[in-house]
Amino acid sequence: MSIISKIQQRLRRDYYRWLHQKASRGILDTPPLKPGTMPFTLLSMVQKRDVLAYLVALKSFVGFAAPQRIVVVCDPSIDETDRKILQLHVPHIELRAADEFTHPDIPRGGTWERLLAICDYARESYVVQLDADTVTVNQPKEVLQAISRRVGFVLGEAPKQKLITLATTSANAQGDYYGQLHIQGYSEACMAQVGLPTDALYVRGCSGFTGFPPSTSMREDLVHFSNCMARKVGMQRWSAWGTEQITSNYLVANAAGTQVLPYPEYGTPDVMNSDTVFIHFIGSLRFVSDRYEKTSRKVIGQMKESALFPSLTS
């Protein structure tokens, strides 16, 4: 790609980012949330630049599934102004510092603290992990059923995706030389040979939207998986960005009754259609068009103008 093309691409991304930021400010004009009654905890990790986007993600989801508890694991960039905004719009929110969730055998940074927090809350509650760069546009029936049945769910990346054995996981990854250059592909390629249970499962999913049934052993399972992988690939490489998602995929695949959410009903903006329920605006697709801005603006308008969102109170 030429220098001119790179500059043009950067300018387009900056423009679409500006449009989205402008649209997201409208969330501040929507009423605050009131506590829900559904028996689960909604947990997210949020940094300063994503506070408004998080409120869009939160309110659009809670409009269909109102949890009893809402927890934010605060990135160190979150300041007192951000806390006041979050508390104004979610008076019952629980704000926790990322440093509260560490373990001597687990990498620091990325979203590892979030996964450790999920383990703690899952000891007594079903936990839904919701990324700030998501928008819920229709009733997530499969998610509501999973919460009701106390079974896991995870975002997939292809239609009719299933949970697979570790042997199949490694075989698939070993056939993809270029994929192994990334920590995810490399880790998957050796996953069957690191000392994990032979009947364990895996899913190549996305940790951005995941449901974890209650579990008293999840934290111990996380530490065991991480130690096994770190011994194989080395702690330095195991501390790279993406290793938390690999671990999340393993944990949810081995949770009770986990299902992969139907794709593309739950997917990324490049596969949006009339049946879309939930959109994850992942980084590579976030600001390549005005879809994020228009989708956010639409759901904010619905919050202001309709009774679609019973969890909002005037």
Tab-separated table of C-alpha atoms in Angstrom, residues 94-264:
chain	number	residue	atom	x	y	z
A	94	GLU	CA	-20.311	-1.614	40.967
A	95	LEU	CA	-16.992	-0.017	39.997
A	96	ARG	CA	-13.955	-2.193	40.663
A	97	ALA	CA	-10.294	-1.431	40.021
A	98	ALA	CA	-8.442	-3.742	37.645
A	99	ASP	CA	-5.702	-4.185	40.255
A	100	GLU	CA	-8.203	-6.011	42.467
A	101	PHE	CA	-8.103	-8.970	40.105
A	102	THR	CA	-4.609	-10.418	39.811
A	103	HIS	CA	-2.884	-13.750	40.348
A	104	PRO	CA	0.864	-14.437	40.585
A	105	ASP	CA	0.690	-17.101	37.850
A	106	ILE	CA	-1.469	-15.089	35.443
A	107	PRO	CA	-0.281	-12.379	32.989
A	108	ARG	CA	-1.110	-8.762	33.780
A	109	GLY	CA	-2.723	-6.275	31.427
A	110	GLY	CA	-4.787	-6.753	28.313
A	111	THR	CA	-8.061	-8.136	29.626
A	112	TRP	CA	-6.691	-10.762	32.002
A	113	GLU	CA	-8.011	-8.828	35.012
A	114	ARG	CA	-11.468	-8.957	33.452
A	115	LEU	CA	-11.361	-12.735	33.137
A	116	LEU	CA	-10.222	-13.102	36.747
A	117	ALA	CA	-13.105	-10.844	37.791
A	118	ILE	CA	-15.528	-13.049	35.859
A	119	CYS	CA	-14.193	-16.059	37.760
A	120	ASP	CA	-14.825	-14.342	41.089
A	121	TYR	CA	-18.378	-13.262	40.254
A	122	ALA	CA	-19.190	-16.640	38.683
A	123	ARG	CA	-18.761	-18.271	42.096
A	124	GLU	CA	-22.222	-17.009	42.997
A	125	SER	CA	-23.876	-15.818	39.781
A	126	TYR	CA	-24.293	-16.343	36.075
A	127	VAL	CA	-21.996	-13.798	34.367
A	128	VAL	CA	-22.378	-12.151	30.967
A	129	GLN	CA	-19.242	-10.442	29.639
A	130	LEU	CA	-20.119	-7.497	27.384
A	131	ASP	CA	-17.562	-5.495	25.404
A	132	ALA	CA	-17.938	-1.727	25.039
A	133	ASP	CA	-17.789	-1.945	21.218
A	134	THR	CA	-21.057	-3.852	20.862
A	135	VAL	CA	-24.647	-2.891	20.103
A	136	THR	CA	-27.780	-4.990	20.644
A	137	VAL	CA	-30.427	-4.178	18.019
A	138	ASN	CA	-33.031	-6.916	18.494
A	139	GLN	CA	-34.171	-9.283	21.224
A	140	PRO	CA	-31.332	-11.767	21.888
A	141	LYS	CA	-33.581	-14.795	22.356
A	142	GLU	CA	-30.757	-17.321	22.420
A	143	VAL	CA	-28.969	-15.344	25.126
A	144	LEU	CA	-32.097	-15.020	27.245
A	145	GLN	CA	-32.635	-18.773	26.954
A	146	ALA	CA	-29.020	-19.490	27.918
A	147	ILE	CA	-29.285	-17.284	31.015
A	148	SER	CA	-32.587	-18.905	31.982
A	149	ARG	CA	-31.204	-22.426	31.499
A	150	ARG	CA	-27.872	-21.578	33.179
A	151	VAL	CA	-25.797	-22.700	30.182
A	152	GLY	CA	-22.895	-20.959	28.487
A	153	PHE	CA	-22.843	-19.037	25.220
A	154	VAL	CA	-20.140	-17.512	23.032
A	155	LEU	CA	-19.838	-15.462	19.859
A	156	GLY	CA	-18.674	-17.524	16.907
A	157	GLU	CA	-17.080	-16.644	13.590
A	158	ALA	CA	-18.894	-18.913	11.131
A	159	PRO	CA	-22.355	-20.448	10.556
A	160	LYS	CA	-23.256	-23.650	12.413
A	161	GLN	CA	-20.079	-23.560	14.487
A	162	LYS	CA	-19.668	-26.234	17.159
A	163	LEU	CA	-17.458	-26.956	20.142
A	164	ILE	CA	-14.551	-29.210	19.175
A	165	THR	CA	-11.994	-31.447	20.893
A	166	LEU	CA	-8.482	-30.242	21.624
A	167	ALA	CA	-7.151	-32.808	19.137
A	168	THR	CA	-9.298	-31.319	16.389
A	169	THR	CA	-8.322	-27.813	17.495
A	170	SER	CA	-4.627	-28.599	17.165
A	171	ALA	CA	-5.052	-30.442	13.869
A	172	ASN	CA	-6.929	-27.504	12.364
A	173	ALA	CA	-4.315	-24.995	13.506
A	174	GLN	CA	-1.335	-27.096	12.417
A	175	GLY	CA	-2.668	-26.995	8.881
A	176	ASP	CA	-2.531	-23.193	8.888
A	177	TYR	CA	1.128	-22.125	8.769
A	178	TYR	CA	0.420	-18.391	8.550
A	179	GLY	CA	-2.184	-18.596	11.274
A	180	GLN	CA	0.443	-19.986	13.636
A	181	LEU	CA	2.414	-16.758	13.336
A	182	HIS	CA	-0.222	-15.250	15.651
A	183	ILE	CA	-0.342	-16.315	19.297
A	184	GLN	CA	-3.874	-17.665	18.904
A	185	GLY	CA	-3.008	-19.998	16.046
A	186	TYR	CA	0.262	-21.036	17.671
A	187	SER	CA	-1.455	-21.796	20.977
A	188	GLU	CA	-4.240	-23.758	19.316
A	189	ALA	CA	-1.694	-25.805	17.342
A	190	CYS	CA	-0.100	-27.157	20.515
A	191	MET	CA	-3.160	-27.181	22.792
A	192	ALA	CA	-3.636	-30.942	22.627
A	193	GLN	CA	-0.077	-31.582	23.863
A	194	VAL	CA	0.182	-29.356	26.958
A	195	GLY	CA	-1.329	-31.641	29.609
A	196	LEU	CA	-4.970	-30.573	29.575
A	197	PRO	CA	-7.774	-33.119	30.166
A	198	THR	CA	-8.230	-35.398	27.170
A	199	ASP	CA	-11.978	-34.827	27.134
A	200	ALA	CA	-11.690	-31.023	27.218
A	201	LEU	CA	-13.264	-28.896	24.483
A	202	TYR	CA	-12.446	-25.639	22.730
A	203	VAL	CA	-14.156	-23.094	20.514
A	204	ARG	CA	-12.613	-20.450	18.285
A	205	GLY	CA	-14.936	-17.763	19.565
A	206	CYS	CA	-14.782	-14.167	20.710
A	207	SER	CA	-14.565	-13.134	24.350
A	208	GLY	CA	-16.350	-9.855	23.579
A	209	PHE	CA	-19.753	-11.344	24.392
A	210	THR	CA	-19.766	-14.494	26.473
A	211	GLY	CA	-22.017	-16.155	29.021
A	212	PHE	CA	-20.544	-18.105	31.942
A	213	PRO	CA	-22.765	-20.288	34.147
A	214	PRO	CA	-22.072	-20.286	37.897
A	215	SER	CA	-18.910	-22.222	38.743
A	216	THR	CA	-16.834	-22.649	41.878
A	217	SER	CA	-13.903	-24.126	39.927
A	218	MET	CA	-13.555	-21.629	37.087
A	219	ARG	CA	-10.695	-19.690	38.680
A	220	GLU	CA	-8.737	-22.887	39.327
A	221	ASP	CA	-9.433	-24.043	35.750
A	222	LEU	CA	-8.155	-20.707	34.429
A	223	VAL	CA	-4.915	-20.939	36.400
A	224	HIS	CA	-4.335	-24.542	35.326
A	225	PHE	CA	-4.944	-23.754	31.644
A	226	SER	CA	-2.722	-20.672	31.747
A	227	ASN	CA	0.107	-22.559	33.467
A	228	CYS	CA	-0.076	-25.381	30.937
A	229	MET	CA	0.076	-22.967	28.006
A	230	ALA	CA	2.802	-20.790	29.552
A	231	ARG	CA	5.048	-23.803	30.108
A	232	LYS	CA	4.655	-24.714	26.441
A	233	VAL	CA	4.953	-21.335	24.696
A	234	GLY	CA	6.887	-19.384	27.342
A	235	MET	CA	5.488	-16.787	29.718
A	236	GLN	CA	6.737	-13.874	27.618
A	237	ARG	CA	4.783	-15.000	24.600
A	238	TRP	CA	1.854	-16.121	26.726
A	239	SER	CA	1.575	-12.524	28.009
A	240	ALA	CA	0.845	-11.221	24.486
A	241	TRP	CA	-2.458	-9.620	23.512
A	242	GLY	CA	-4.984	-12.321	22.616
A	243	THR	CA	-4.082	-14.928	25.198
A	244	GLU	CA	-6.984	-13.934	27.435
A	245	GLN	CA	-9.389	-14.625	24.577
A	246	ILE	CA	-7.849	-18.068	24.030
A	247	THR	CA	-8.347	-18.795	27.725
A	248	SER	CA	-11.902	-17.446	27.694
A	249	ASN	CA	-12.695	-19.679	24.707
A	250	TYR	CA	-11.381	-22.712	26.572
A	251	LEU	CA	-13.265	-21.912	29.779
A	252	VAL	CA	-16.613	-21.268	28.126
A	253	ALA	CA	-16.283	-24.319	25.860
A	254	ASN	CA	-16.002	-26.471	28.994
A	255	ALA	CA	-18.793	-24.726	30.873
A	256	ALA	CA	-22.188	-26.353	31.294
A	257	GLY	CA	-24.202	-26.714	28.073
A	258	THR	CA	-22.353	-24.040	26.091
A	259	GLN	CA	-23.711	-23.140	22.663
A	260	VAL	CA	-22.187	-21.002	19.936
A	261	LEU	CA	-24.570	-18.162	19.121
A	262	PRO	CA	-26.032	-18.315	15.593
A	263	TYR	CA	-23.968	-16.533	12.985
A	264	PRO	CA	-24.392	-14.012	11.407
